[in-house]
Amino acid sequence: MSSIKINIDNAGVGRELGAIEGEVMQAMCTLHEGSGAGNDFLGWVHLPSSISGTQLDEIRQTADALRAKADLIIVIGIGGSYLGAKAVIEAMGDSFGYLRKQQGPTVVFAGQNLSEDYLYELMQAAGEHEVAAIVISKSGTTTEPAVAFRLVKEAIEKRYGKAEAATRIVAVTDAARGALRKLATQEGYKTFVIPDNVGGRFSVLTPVGLLPIAVAGIDIAALVRGAQEMEAATAPSVPFAENPAAIYAAARNILYRKGFKTEILAAYEPKLLFVAEWWKQLYGESEGKEHKGIFPASVTLTADLHSMGQYIQQGERTLMETVISVGAPQHTVQIDADAENLDGLNFLAGKRVSGVNRMAELGTMLAHVDGGVPNIKIEIPAVTPHHIGALLYFFEAACGISGYTLGVNPFDQPGVEAYKKNMFALLDKPGYEAEGKAIRERLK
Ligand code: PA5
């Protein structure tokens, strides 16, 4: 019995479900047999059940060593080498941790942009703390993290000397290829390997995600156990109707074929904002190709009901909404009666804030469905490492199935190269001289 439940009662797909079942189950077989496009990137499928206690121990020991040395840990990476860790750390963190005397180090991210001000401000802040860094890049050649790491490495070396700096930097990269592997070997950094057969956006349960998550003091064993539970719950042996990944893949593909081209992932828990960012990369990069694919968008509710709510209710009718519905909060806050009732809120007296949030969720779902926005509900019992691990694997499994159902290779990302070619040409990177000439002509 899995802790993630999917409810498609309000998706309006009941009539088409039987017709797509065969296609979805075929897509699931293709995924699990490894007979489809991109089958050299299926290492994530059985990753949860194959992670050993020894691997987790090594990650935890390295995390503890960094935590002992530093109160600020800079995690450098972009895309799949960033979003998974960010998603889990945000989900599990204290929303106001930065205002409180914390037990562990603060984890911040860099290398996910090329903003000079961001990097300047990071270096200023770093100067006021004991610092360590984790640099993550599978290819080892991605420009954004490479630029950030050059700056961070220089600052750490200047501050602590080269030998001590080498104990404060950990690299997560390919086993043999790429500039980062070469640099890490030369500098004597502790390293972790990103398996060849796991693509960036499916790598959260490798050291790419697990090391920064452990550094933040989060229970990675519980995260992995949640993912293991979902690996079993989404296996091809689980019948279609009971398999949440198959049902999710089926519902969104039915809706896409009916003209619902944008999927909004909604959460009523602001801590899940980066789970939605991670999900957007997972689905956008996996499915958006060959001029096909659902456009993944996201909202945090109820905040965005006061900004995007109007469009969702009455704008173009091409939207479907998938809600991550959290069963229970971690804490209790009750609204008390007020003798004067000047704010007129005594009708809520005795209620918990989560009860009000639940009614907002229910009322919004009904309004959106009435307005022509089909609703898929993904229920998780609570925001804990276990359930977040389950949720992440659920989305990965469904993504593989959904991509094959759509008829694309869910495991490549050829489109990501286009901007890089132009940027390198404009920056006069050696090897891009001809492109540079052509692009300058075009911009004249
Ligand atoms: O999912 C992907 O493959 C990408 O988002 C990569 O993770 C991203 O481009 C970063 O690549 P790298 O880890 O090689 O620096």
Short mmCIF file of C-alpha atoms and ligand atoms in Angstrom, two decimals:
data_model
loop_
_atom_site.label_atom_id
_atom_site.label_comp_id
_atom_site.label_asym_id
_atom_site.label_seq_id
_atom_site.Cartn_x
_atom_site.Cartn_y
_atom_site.Cartn_z
CA MET A 1 0.00 0.00 0.00
CA SER A 2 1.64 3.21 -1.11
CA SER A 3 1.48 6.47 0.80
CA ILE A 4 0.86 8.43 -2.40
CA LYS A 5 -2.68 8.31 -3.69
CA ILE A 6 -3.97 9.68 -6.94
CA ASN A 7 -7.53 10.86 -7.38
CA ILE A 8 -8.82 11.54 -10.90
CA ASP A 9 -12.53 11.76 -10.01
CA ASN A 10 -12.56 15.39 -11.13
CA ALA A 11 -10.29 15.02 -14.17
CA GLY A 12 -13.09 14.16 -16.56
CA VAL A 13 -11.17 11.23 -18.04
CA GLY A 14 -13.36 8.34 -16.88
CA ARG A 15 -14.67 7.49 -20.34
CA GLU A 16 -11.26 7.49 -22.06
CA LEU A 17 -9.33 5.65 -19.34
CA GLY A 18 -10.12 2.16 -20.66
CA ALA A 19 -9.05 3.12 -24.16
CA ILE A 20 -5.62 4.41 -23.13
CA GLU A 21 -4.86 1.66 -20.60
CA GLY A 22 -3.18 -0.62 -23.16
CA GLU A 23 -0.98 2.18 -24.48
CA VAL A 24 0.11 3.20 -20.99
CA MET A 25 0.85 -0.37 -19.92
CA GLN A 26 2.84 -0.82 -23.13
CA ALA A 27 4.79 2.36 -22.32
CA MET A 28 5.43 0.97 -18.84
CA CYS A 29 6.77 -2.29 -20.34
CA THR A 30 8.98 -0.33 -22.72
CA LEU A 31 10.38 1.54 -19.74
CA HIS A 32 10.98 -1.51 -17.58
CA GLU A 33 12.26 -3.74 -20.37
CA GLY A 34 14.59 -0.99 -21.50
CA SER A 35 13.44 -1.35 -25.09
CA GLY A 36 12.63 2.30 -25.81
CA ALA A 37 14.52 5.40 -26.91
CA GLY A 38 16.96 6.69 -24.31
CA ASN A 39 17.31 3.25 -22.73
CA ASP A 40 20.88 3.97 -21.73
CA PHE A 41 19.49 6.41 -19.13
CA LEU A 42 17.34 4.07 -17.07
CA GLY A 43 19.61 3.78 -14.04
CA TRP A 44 17.09 5.73 -11.96
CA VAL A 45 14.34 3.09 -12.34
CA HIS A 46 15.77 0.70 -9.74
CA LEU A 47 17.94 3.25 -7.99
CA PRO A 48 16.00 3.37 -4.68
CA SER A 49 16.16 -0.39 -4.13
CA SER A 50 19.80 -0.56 -5.15
CA ILE A 51 21.20 2.12 -2.83
CA SER A 52 23.23 0.33 -0.18
CA GLY A 53 23.66 1.21 3.47
CA THR A 54 27.38 1.64 2.78
CA GLN A 55 26.66 4.27 0.13
CA LEU A 56 24.36 6.15 2.48
CA ASP A 57 26.99 5.93 5.26
CA GLU A 58 29.68 7.38 3.01
CA ILE A 59 27.40 10.26 2.03
CA ARG A 60 26.47 10.92 5.67
CA GLN A 61 30.09 10.80 6.83
CA THR A 62 31.13 13.30 4.18
CA ALA A 63 28.17 15.51 5.06
CA ASP A 64 29.09 15.36 8.76
CA ALA A 65 32.69 16.31 7.99
CA LEU A 66 31.51 19.40 6.06
CA ARG A 67 28.98 20.27 8.77
CA ALA A 68 31.74 20.10 11.39
CA LYS A 69 33.89 22.58 9.48
CA ALA A 70 31.39 25.08 8.13
CA ASP A 71 28.29 27.01 9.07
CA LEU A 72 27.69 28.00 5.43
CA ILE A 73 27.75 25.35 2.74
CA ILE A 74 27.58 26.50 -0.87
CA VAL A 75 26.09 23.93 -3.22
CA ILE A 76 27.01 24.66 -6.82
CA GLY A 77 25.05 23.19 -9.75
CA ILE A 78 22.26 23.86 -12.24
CA GLY A 79 19.22 22.03 -13.62
CA GLY A 80 19.24 18.41 -12.53
CA SER A 81 22.38 19.10 -10.53
CA TYR A 82 20.50 21.65 -8.43
CA LEU A 83 16.72 21.37 -8.33
CA GLY A 84 16.28 18.02 -6.57
CA ALA A 85 18.41 19.01 -3.58
CA LYS A 86 16.86 22.47 -3.46
CA ALA A 87 13.36 20.95 -3.57
CA VAL A 88 13.94 18.58 -0.65
CA ILE A 89 15.87 21.09 1.46
CA GLU A 90 13.15 23.73 1.01
CA ALA A 91 10.38 21.20 1.70
CA MET A 92 12.00 20.00 4.91
CA GLY A 93 13.36 23.32 6.13
CA ASP A 94 12.05 25.75 8.71
CA SER A 95 10.48 28.64 6.76
CA PHE A 96 12.11 31.09 9.15
CA GLY A 97 15.27 29.13 9.87
CA TYR A 98 17.31 32.13 8.72
CA LEU A 99 15.90 34.15 11.63
CA ARG A 100 16.62 31.53 14.25
CA LYS A 101 19.64 30.13 16.02
CA GLN A 102 20.04 27.01 13.96
CA GLN A 103 21.77 23.84 14.92
CA GLY A 104 23.28 23.01 11.57
CA PRO A 105 24.84 24.97 8.76
CA THR A 106 22.93 27.09 6.29
CA VAL A 107 22.89 25.59 2.80
CA VAL A 108 22.84 28.03 -0.10
CA PHE A 109 22.98 27.46 -3.84
CA ALA A 110 25.07 28.95 -6.63
CA GLY A 111 25.83 28.13 -10.24
CA GLN A 112 22.17 28.18 -11.22
CA ASN A 113 22.45 31.65 -12.77
CA LEU A 114 25.02 34.04 -14.23
CA SER A 115 24.03 37.02 -12.12
CA GLU A 116 27.03 39.11 -11.11
CA ASP A 117 25.12 40.65 -8.22
CA TYR A 118 24.07 37.23 -6.91
CA LEU A 119 27.67 36.04 -6.94
CA TYR A 120 28.99 39.28 -5.43
CA GLU A 121 26.47 39.09 -2.59
CA LEU A 122 27.25 35.40 -2.05
CA MET A 123 30.97 36.14 -1.74
CA GLN A 124 30.26 38.97 0.70
CA ALA A 125 28.09 36.70 2.86
CA ALA A 126 30.61 33.86 2.62
CA GLY A 127 33.27 36.16 4.04
CA GLU A 128 31.32 36.33 7.29
CA HIS A 129 31.06 32.55 7.76
CA GLU A 130 33.05 29.37 7.95
CA VAL A 131 32.55 28.00 4.45
CA ALA A 132 32.56 24.69 2.59
CA ALA A 133 31.38 23.86 -0.92
CA ILE A 134 29.87 21.01 -2.88
CA VAL A 135 30.27 21.35 -6.64
CA ILE A 136 28.00 19.21 -8.79
CA SER A 137 28.15 18.74 -12.55
CA LYS A 138 27.67 15.50 -14.43
CA SER A 139 29.28 16.74 -17.61
CA GLY A 140 31.78 18.72 -15.60
CA THR A 141 31.72 21.41 -18.26
CA THR A 142 28.51 23.40 -17.65
CA THR A 143 29.30 27.11 -17.79
CA GLU A 144 27.11 28.46 -14.97
CA PRO A 145 28.41 26.19 -12.18
CA ALA A 146 31.95 26.35 -13.57
CA VAL A 147 31.94 30.16 -13.28
CA ALA A 148 30.51 30.06 -9.74
CA PHE A 149 32.93 27.35 -8.67
CA ARG A 150 35.95 29.22 -9.97
CA LEU A 151 34.99 32.16 -7.73
CA VAL A 152 34.08 30.07 -4.69
CA LYS A 153 37.20 27.90 -4.99
CA GLU A 154 39.41 30.96 -5.20
CA ALA A 155 37.75 32.51 -2.13
CA ILE A 156 38.06 29.31 -0.09
CA GLU A 157 41.70 28.81 -1.08
CA LYS A 158 42.56 32.42 -0.30
CA ARG A 159 40.95 32.16 3.10
CA TYR A 160 42.12 28.73 4.27
CA GLY A 161 45.09 27.86 2.04
CA LYS A 162 45.08 25.20 -0.66
CA ALA A 163 45.52 22.15 1.58
CA GLU A 164 42.67 23.04 3.95
CA ALA A 165 40.52 24.19 1.02
CA ALA A 166 40.80 20.70 -0.46
CA THR A 167 39.14 19.30 2.69
CA ARG A 168 36.30 21.84 2.42
CA ILE A 169 35.36 21.08 -1.18
CA VAL A 170 33.56 17.95 -2.41
CA ALA A 171 32.89 17.30 -6.09
CA VAL A 172 30.05 15.20 -7.51
CA THR A 173 30.67 14.41 -11.16
CA ASP A 174 31.22 11.78 -13.84
CA ALA A 175 33.52 8.85 -13.02
CA ALA A 176 36.08 9.76 -15.65
CA ARG A 177 35.00 12.51 -18.06
CA GLY A 178 34.86 16.29 -17.87
CA ALA A 179 36.89 19.19 -16.59
CA LEU A 180 35.51 18.87 -13.05
CA ARG A 181 36.71 15.27 -12.70
CA LYS A 182 40.18 16.30 -13.85
CA LEU A 183 40.24 19.31 -11.52
CA ALA A 184 38.98 17.29 -8.53
CA THR A 185 41.61 14.61 -9.06
CA GLN A 186 44.37 17.16 -9.38
CA GLU A 187 43.27 19.10 -6.29
CA GLY A 188 42.67 15.95 -4.24
CA TYR A 189 38.99 16.58 -3.47
CA LYS A 190 36.71 13.96 -2.05
CA THR A 191 34.44 12.96 -4.93
CA PHE A 192 31.20 11.12 -5.58
CA VAL A 193 30.25 9.63 -8.93
CA ILE A 194 27.07 10.34 -10.87
CA PRO A 195 26.22 7.07 -12.59
CA ASP A 196 26.49 7.20 -16.39
CA ASN A 197 23.00 5.81 -16.81
CA VAL A 198 21.20 8.42 -14.68
CA GLY A 199 20.34 11.71 -16.38
CA GLY A 200 20.50 15.00 -14.47
CA ARG A 201 16.78 15.48 -13.85
CA PHE A 202 16.44 11.90 -12.57
CA SER A 203 19.48 12.14 -10.27
CA VAL A 204 18.03 13.40 -6.98
CA LEU A 205 18.52 9.98 -5.34
CA THR A 206 22.20 9.82 -6.32
CA PRO A 207 24.87 11.82 -4.43
CA VAL A 208 23.78 14.78 -6.59
CA GLY A 209 20.77 15.19 -4.34
CA LEU A 210 21.64 13.05 -1.33
CA LEU A 211 24.89 14.80 -0.34
CA PRO A 212 23.45 18.36 -0.15
CA ILE A 213 20.31 16.98 1.48
CA ALA A 214 22.41 15.18 4.12
CA VAL A 215 24.49 18.31 4.64
CA ALA A 216 21.24 20.12 5.48
CA GLY A 217 20.68 17.58 8.25
CA ILE A 218 17.79 15.76 6.55
CA ASP A 219 17.30 12.02 7.00
CA ILE A 220 18.39 10.62 3.62
CA ALA A 221 17.66 7.04 4.65
CA ALA A 222 14.00 7.97 5.19
CA LEU A 223 13.92 9.76 1.83
CA VAL A 224 15.28 6.66 0.11
CA ARG A 225 12.84 4.39 1.97
CA GLY A 226 9.95 6.51 0.68
CA ALA A 227 11.31 6.19 -2.85
CA GLN A 228 11.73 2.42 -2.41
CA GLU A 229 8.09 2.19 -1.37
CA MET A 230 7.07 3.96 -4.58
CA GLU A 231 9.41 1.86 -6.70
CA ALA A 232 7.39 -1.15 -5.52
CA ALA A 233 4.03 0.65 -5.84
CA THR A 234 4.69 1.69 -9.44
CA ALA A 235 6.24 -1.58 -10.67
CA PRO A 236 4.81 -3.08 -13.89
CA SER A 237 3.38 -5.97 -11.88
CA VAL A 238 0.97 -3.55 -10.17
CA PRO A 239 -2.32 -3.48 -12.12
CA PHE A 240 -3.15 -0.30 -14.05
CA ALA A 241 -6.01 0.78 -11.78
CA GLU A 242 -3.85 0.48 -8.65
CA ASN A 243 -0.68 1.93 -10.11
CA PRO A 244 -0.54 5.67 -9.34
CA ALA A 245 2.20 6.38 -11.89
CA ALA A 246 0.21 4.67 -14.66
CA ILE A 247 -2.99 6.50 -13.74
CA TYR A 248 -1.23 9.89 -13.63
CA ALA A 249 0.45 9.24 -16.99
CA ALA A 250 -2.87 8.12 -18.45
CA ALA A 251 -4.90 11.06 -17.15
CA ARG A 252 -2.50 13.75 -18.32
CA ASN A 253 -2.11 12.16 -21.77
CA ILE A 254 -5.89 11.88 -22.19
CA LEU A 255 -6.25 15.52 -21.23
CA TYR A 256 -3.43 16.59 -23.55
CA ARG A 257 -5.14 14.84 -26.45
CA LYS A 258 -8.35 16.68 -25.56
CA GLY A 259 -6.57 20.02 -25.90
CA PHE A 260 -5.45 20.68 -22.33
CA LYS A 261 -1.91 21.69 -23.23
CA THR A 262 -0.78 23.28 -19.97
CA GLU A 263 -0.57 21.47 -16.65
CA ILE A 264 -0.43 23.62 -13.54
CA LEU A 265 1.06 21.93 -10.50
CA ALA A 266 -0.54 23.51 -7.46
CA ALA A 267 0.37 23.16 -3.80
CA TYR A 268 -1.20 24.75 -0.76
CA GLU A 269 2.05 24.32 1.16
CA PRO A 270 4.62 27.00 0.23
CA LYS A 271 7.47 24.70 1.22
CA LEU A 272 6.69 22.68 -1.90
CA LEU A 273 7.48 25.56 -4.26
CA PHE A 274 10.76 23.99 -5.33
CA VAL A 275 9.24 20.54 -5.63
CA ALA A 276 7.17 22.23 -8.35
CA GLU A 277 10.31 23.76 -9.88
CA TRP A 278 11.95 20.32 -9.90
CA TRP A 279 8.77 18.81 -11.43
CA LYS A 280 8.74 21.49 -14.14
CA GLN A 281 12.25 20.53 -15.20
CA LEU A 282 11.47 16.83 -15.01
CA TYR A 283 8.41 17.03 -17.25
CA GLY A 284 9.41 20.00 -19.40
CA GLU A 285 12.79 18.58 -20.35
CA SER A 286 11.49 15.04 -20.72
CA GLU A 287 8.40 15.73 -22.81
CA GLY A 288 8.84 19.08 -24.53
CA LYS A 289 10.31 18.00 -27.85
CA GLU A 290 9.34 17.27 -31.47
CA HIS A 291 6.91 20.20 -31.10
CA LYS A 292 4.91 18.16 -28.60
CA GLY A 293 4.40 18.06 -24.86
CA ILE A 294 2.33 19.47 -22.04
CA PHE A 295 3.68 22.82 -20.83
CA PRO A 296 4.42 22.44 -17.09
CA ALA A 297 3.55 25.46 -14.97
CA SER A 298 3.06 25.88 -11.24
CA VAL A 299 1.31 27.95 -8.61
CA THR A 300 1.58 28.22 -4.84
CA LEU A 301 -1.84 28.56 -3.30
CA THR A 302 -3.57 30.31 -1.84
CA ALA A 303 -1.06 33.10 -2.69
CA ASP A 304 -1.45 32.77 -6.45
CA LEU A 305 -5.25 32.68 -6.28
CA HIS A 306 -4.80 36.42 -5.81
CA SER A 307 -2.68 36.72 -8.95
CA MET A 308 -3.13 33.76 -11.32
CA GLY A 309 -6.52 32.77 -9.94
CA GLN A 310 -8.44 34.95 -12.39
CA TYR A 311 -6.72 33.40 -15.41
CA ILE A 312 -7.12 29.85 -14.13
CA GLN A 313 -10.82 30.43 -13.49
CA GLN A 314 -11.73 32.24 -16.71
CA GLY A 315 -8.79 32.44 -19.13
CA GLU A 316 -8.10 30.15 -22.11
CA ARG A 317 -9.55 26.71 -21.51
CA THR A 318 -6.37 24.77 -22.17
CA LEU A 319 -5.38 24.26 -18.52
CA MET A 320 -5.41 21.18 -16.35
CA GLU A 321 -4.50 21.39 -12.69
CA THR A 322 -2.64 18.82 -10.61
CA VAL A 323 -2.81 19.47 -6.89
CA ILE A 324 -0.33 18.09 -4.39
CA SER A 325 -2.65 17.70 -1.43
CA VAL A 326 -0.92 17.35 1.94
CA GLY A 327 -2.85 15.34 4.53
CA ALA A 328 -1.58 16.96 7.72
CA PRO A 329 0.79 19.74 8.75
CA GLN A 330 3.76 19.12 11.04
CA HIS A 331 2.60 21.64 13.64
CA THR A 332 -0.61 22.91 15.23
CA VAL A 333 -1.86 26.50 15.07
CA GLN A 334 -5.43 27.22 16.13
CA ILE A 335 -7.49 30.35 15.53
CA ASP A 336 -8.92 31.56 18.84
CA ALA A 337 -12.17 33.42 19.54
CA ASP A 338 -11.81 37.17 20.06
CA ALA A 339 -14.19 38.94 22.43
CA GLU A 340 -14.51 42.00 20.20
CA ASN A 341 -14.49 40.14 16.87
CA LEU A 342 -13.59 43.38 15.08
CA ASP A 343 -12.19 41.41 12.14
CA GLY A 344 -15.38 39.33 11.93
CA LEU A 345 -13.37 36.11 12.04
CA ASN A 346 -15.07 34.45 15.00
CA PHE A 347 -16.76 32.02 12.61
CA LEU A 348 -13.30 30.42 12.42
CA ALA A 349 -12.79 30.28 16.19
CA GLY A 350 -11.56 26.88 17.34
CA LYS A 351 -10.51 25.89 13.86
CA ARG A 352 -6.96 25.05 12.88
CA VAL A 353 -5.29 27.00 10.07
CA SER A 354 -4.86 23.71 8.21
CA GLY A 355 -8.64 23.25 8.35
CA VAL A 356 -9.14 26.62 6.70
CA ASN A 357 -6.46 25.74 4.11
CA ARG A 358 -8.24 22.45 3.41
CA MET A 359 -11.51 24.28 2.70
CA ALA A 360 -9.64 26.72 0.45
CA GLU A 361 -8.27 23.72 -1.45
CA LEU A 362 -11.67 22.05 -1.74
CA GLY A 363 -13.48 25.25 -2.69
CA THR A 364 -10.85 26.11 -5.30
CA MET A 365 -10.96 22.63 -6.81
CA LEU A 366 -14.75 22.83 -7.20
CA ALA A 367 -14.54 26.35 -8.67
CA HIS A 368 -11.81 25.42 -11.15
CA VAL A 369 -13.56 22.22 -12.23
CA ASP A 370 -16.79 24.23 -12.72
CA GLY A 371 -14.73 26.71 -14.75
CA GLY A 372 -13.50 23.97 -17.09
CA VAL A 373 -10.13 23.10 -15.52
CA PRO A 374 -9.83 19.32 -15.00
CA ASN A 375 -8.34 18.37 -11.66
CA ILE A 376 -5.92 15.61 -10.73
CA LYS A 377 -5.22 15.21 -7.02
CA ILE A 378 -2.01 13.68 -5.68
CA GLU A 379 -2.35 13.03 -1.98
CA ILE A 380 0.63 12.78 0.35
CA PRO A 381 0.07 12.20 4.07
CA ALA A 382 2.59 14.83 5.23
CA VAL A 383 5.72 16.72 4.23
CA THR A 384 8.29 14.33 5.70
CA PRO A 385 11.49 12.94 4.15
CA HIS A 386 9.75 9.60 3.63
CA HIS A 387 6.74 11.00 1.80
CA ILE A 388 8.80 13.49 -0.21
CA GLY A 389 11.06 10.60 -1.31
CA ALA A 390 7.94 8.72 -2.37
CA LEU A 391 6.58 11.76 -4.22
CA LEU A 392 9.81 12.35 -6.14
CA TYR A 393 10.02 8.75 -7.30
CA PHE A 394 6.32 8.74 -8.17
CA PHE A 395 6.82 11.74 -10.47
CA GLU A 396 9.92 10.16 -12.06
CA ALA A 397 8.17 6.85 -12.72
CA ALA A 398 5.10 8.58 -14.16
CA CYS A 399 7.32 10.81 -16.30
CA GLY A 400 9.04 7.87 -17.98
CA ILE A 401 5.68 6.24 -18.72
CA SER A 402 4.07 9.49 -19.82
CA GLY A 403 6.91 10.40 -22.16
CA TYR A 404 6.72 7.05 -23.93
CA THR A 405 2.92 7.34 -24.11
CA LEU A 406 3.39 10.74 -25.75
CA GLY A 407 5.78 9.14 -28.23
CA VAL A 408 9.01 10.97 -27.39
CA ASN A 409 12.36 9.99 -25.90
CA PRO A 410 11.90 11.19 -22.32
CA PHE A 411 15.60 10.90 -21.51
CA ASP A 412 17.35 13.31 -23.87
CA GLN A 413 17.38 17.10 -24.03
CA PRO A 414 18.76 18.11 -27.44
CA GLY A 415 17.05 21.50 -27.27
CA VAL A 416 19.13 22.63 -24.29
CA GLU A 417 22.20 22.93 -26.53
CA ALA A 418 20.84 25.71 -28.75
CA TYR A 419 21.40 28.58 -26.33
CA LYS A 420 24.80 27.27 -25.33
CA LYS A 421 26.06 27.32 -28.92
CA ASN A 422 25.06 30.97 -29.32
CA MET A 423 26.43 31.97 -25.92
CA PHE A 424 29.79 30.30 -26.58
CA ALA A 425 29.94 31.91 -30.02
CA LEU A 426 29.25 35.33 -28.52
CA LEU A 427 31.84 34.76 -25.78
CA ASP A 428 34.53 33.71 -28.30
CA LYS A 429 34.95 30.26 -26.81
CA PRO A 430 37.67 28.42 -28.76
CA GLY A 431 36.05 26.12 -31.33
CA TYR A 432 33.07 28.43 -31.92
CA GLU A 433 34.76 30.94 -34.25
CA ALA A 434 32.57 30.21 -37.29
CA GLU A 435 29.34 30.42 -35.26
CA GLY A 436 30.62 33.65 -33.72
CA LYS A 437 31.15 35.21 -37.13
CA ALA A 438 27.72 34.11 -38.35
CA ILE A 439 25.92 35.32 -35.25
CA ARG A 440 27.60 38.72 -35.35
CA GLU A 441 26.54 39.11 -39.00
CA ARG A 442 22.99 38.30 -37.94
CA LEU A 443 23.01 40.86 -35.15
CA LYS A 444 24.38 43.72 -37.32
O1 PA5 B 1 18.63 17.17 -16.65
C1 PA5 B 1 19.66 17.51 -17.20
O2 PA5 B 1 20.36 16.70 -17.83
C2 PA5 B 1 20.17 18.93 -17.13
O3 PA5 B 1 19.28 19.75 -16.47
C3 PA5 B 1 21.50 18.97 -16.37
O4 PA5 B 1 21.31 18.46 -15.09
C4 PA5 B 1 22.03 20.40 -16.31
O5 PA5 B 1 22.19 20.91 -17.59
C5 PA5 B 1 23.37 20.43 -15.59
O6 PA5 B 1 24.28 19.59 -16.22
P1 PA5 B 1 25.60 19.14 -15.54
O7 PA5 B 1 25.28 18.35 -14.35
O8 PA5 B 1 26.32 18.35 -16.58
O9 PA5 B 1 26.37 20.38 -15.16
#
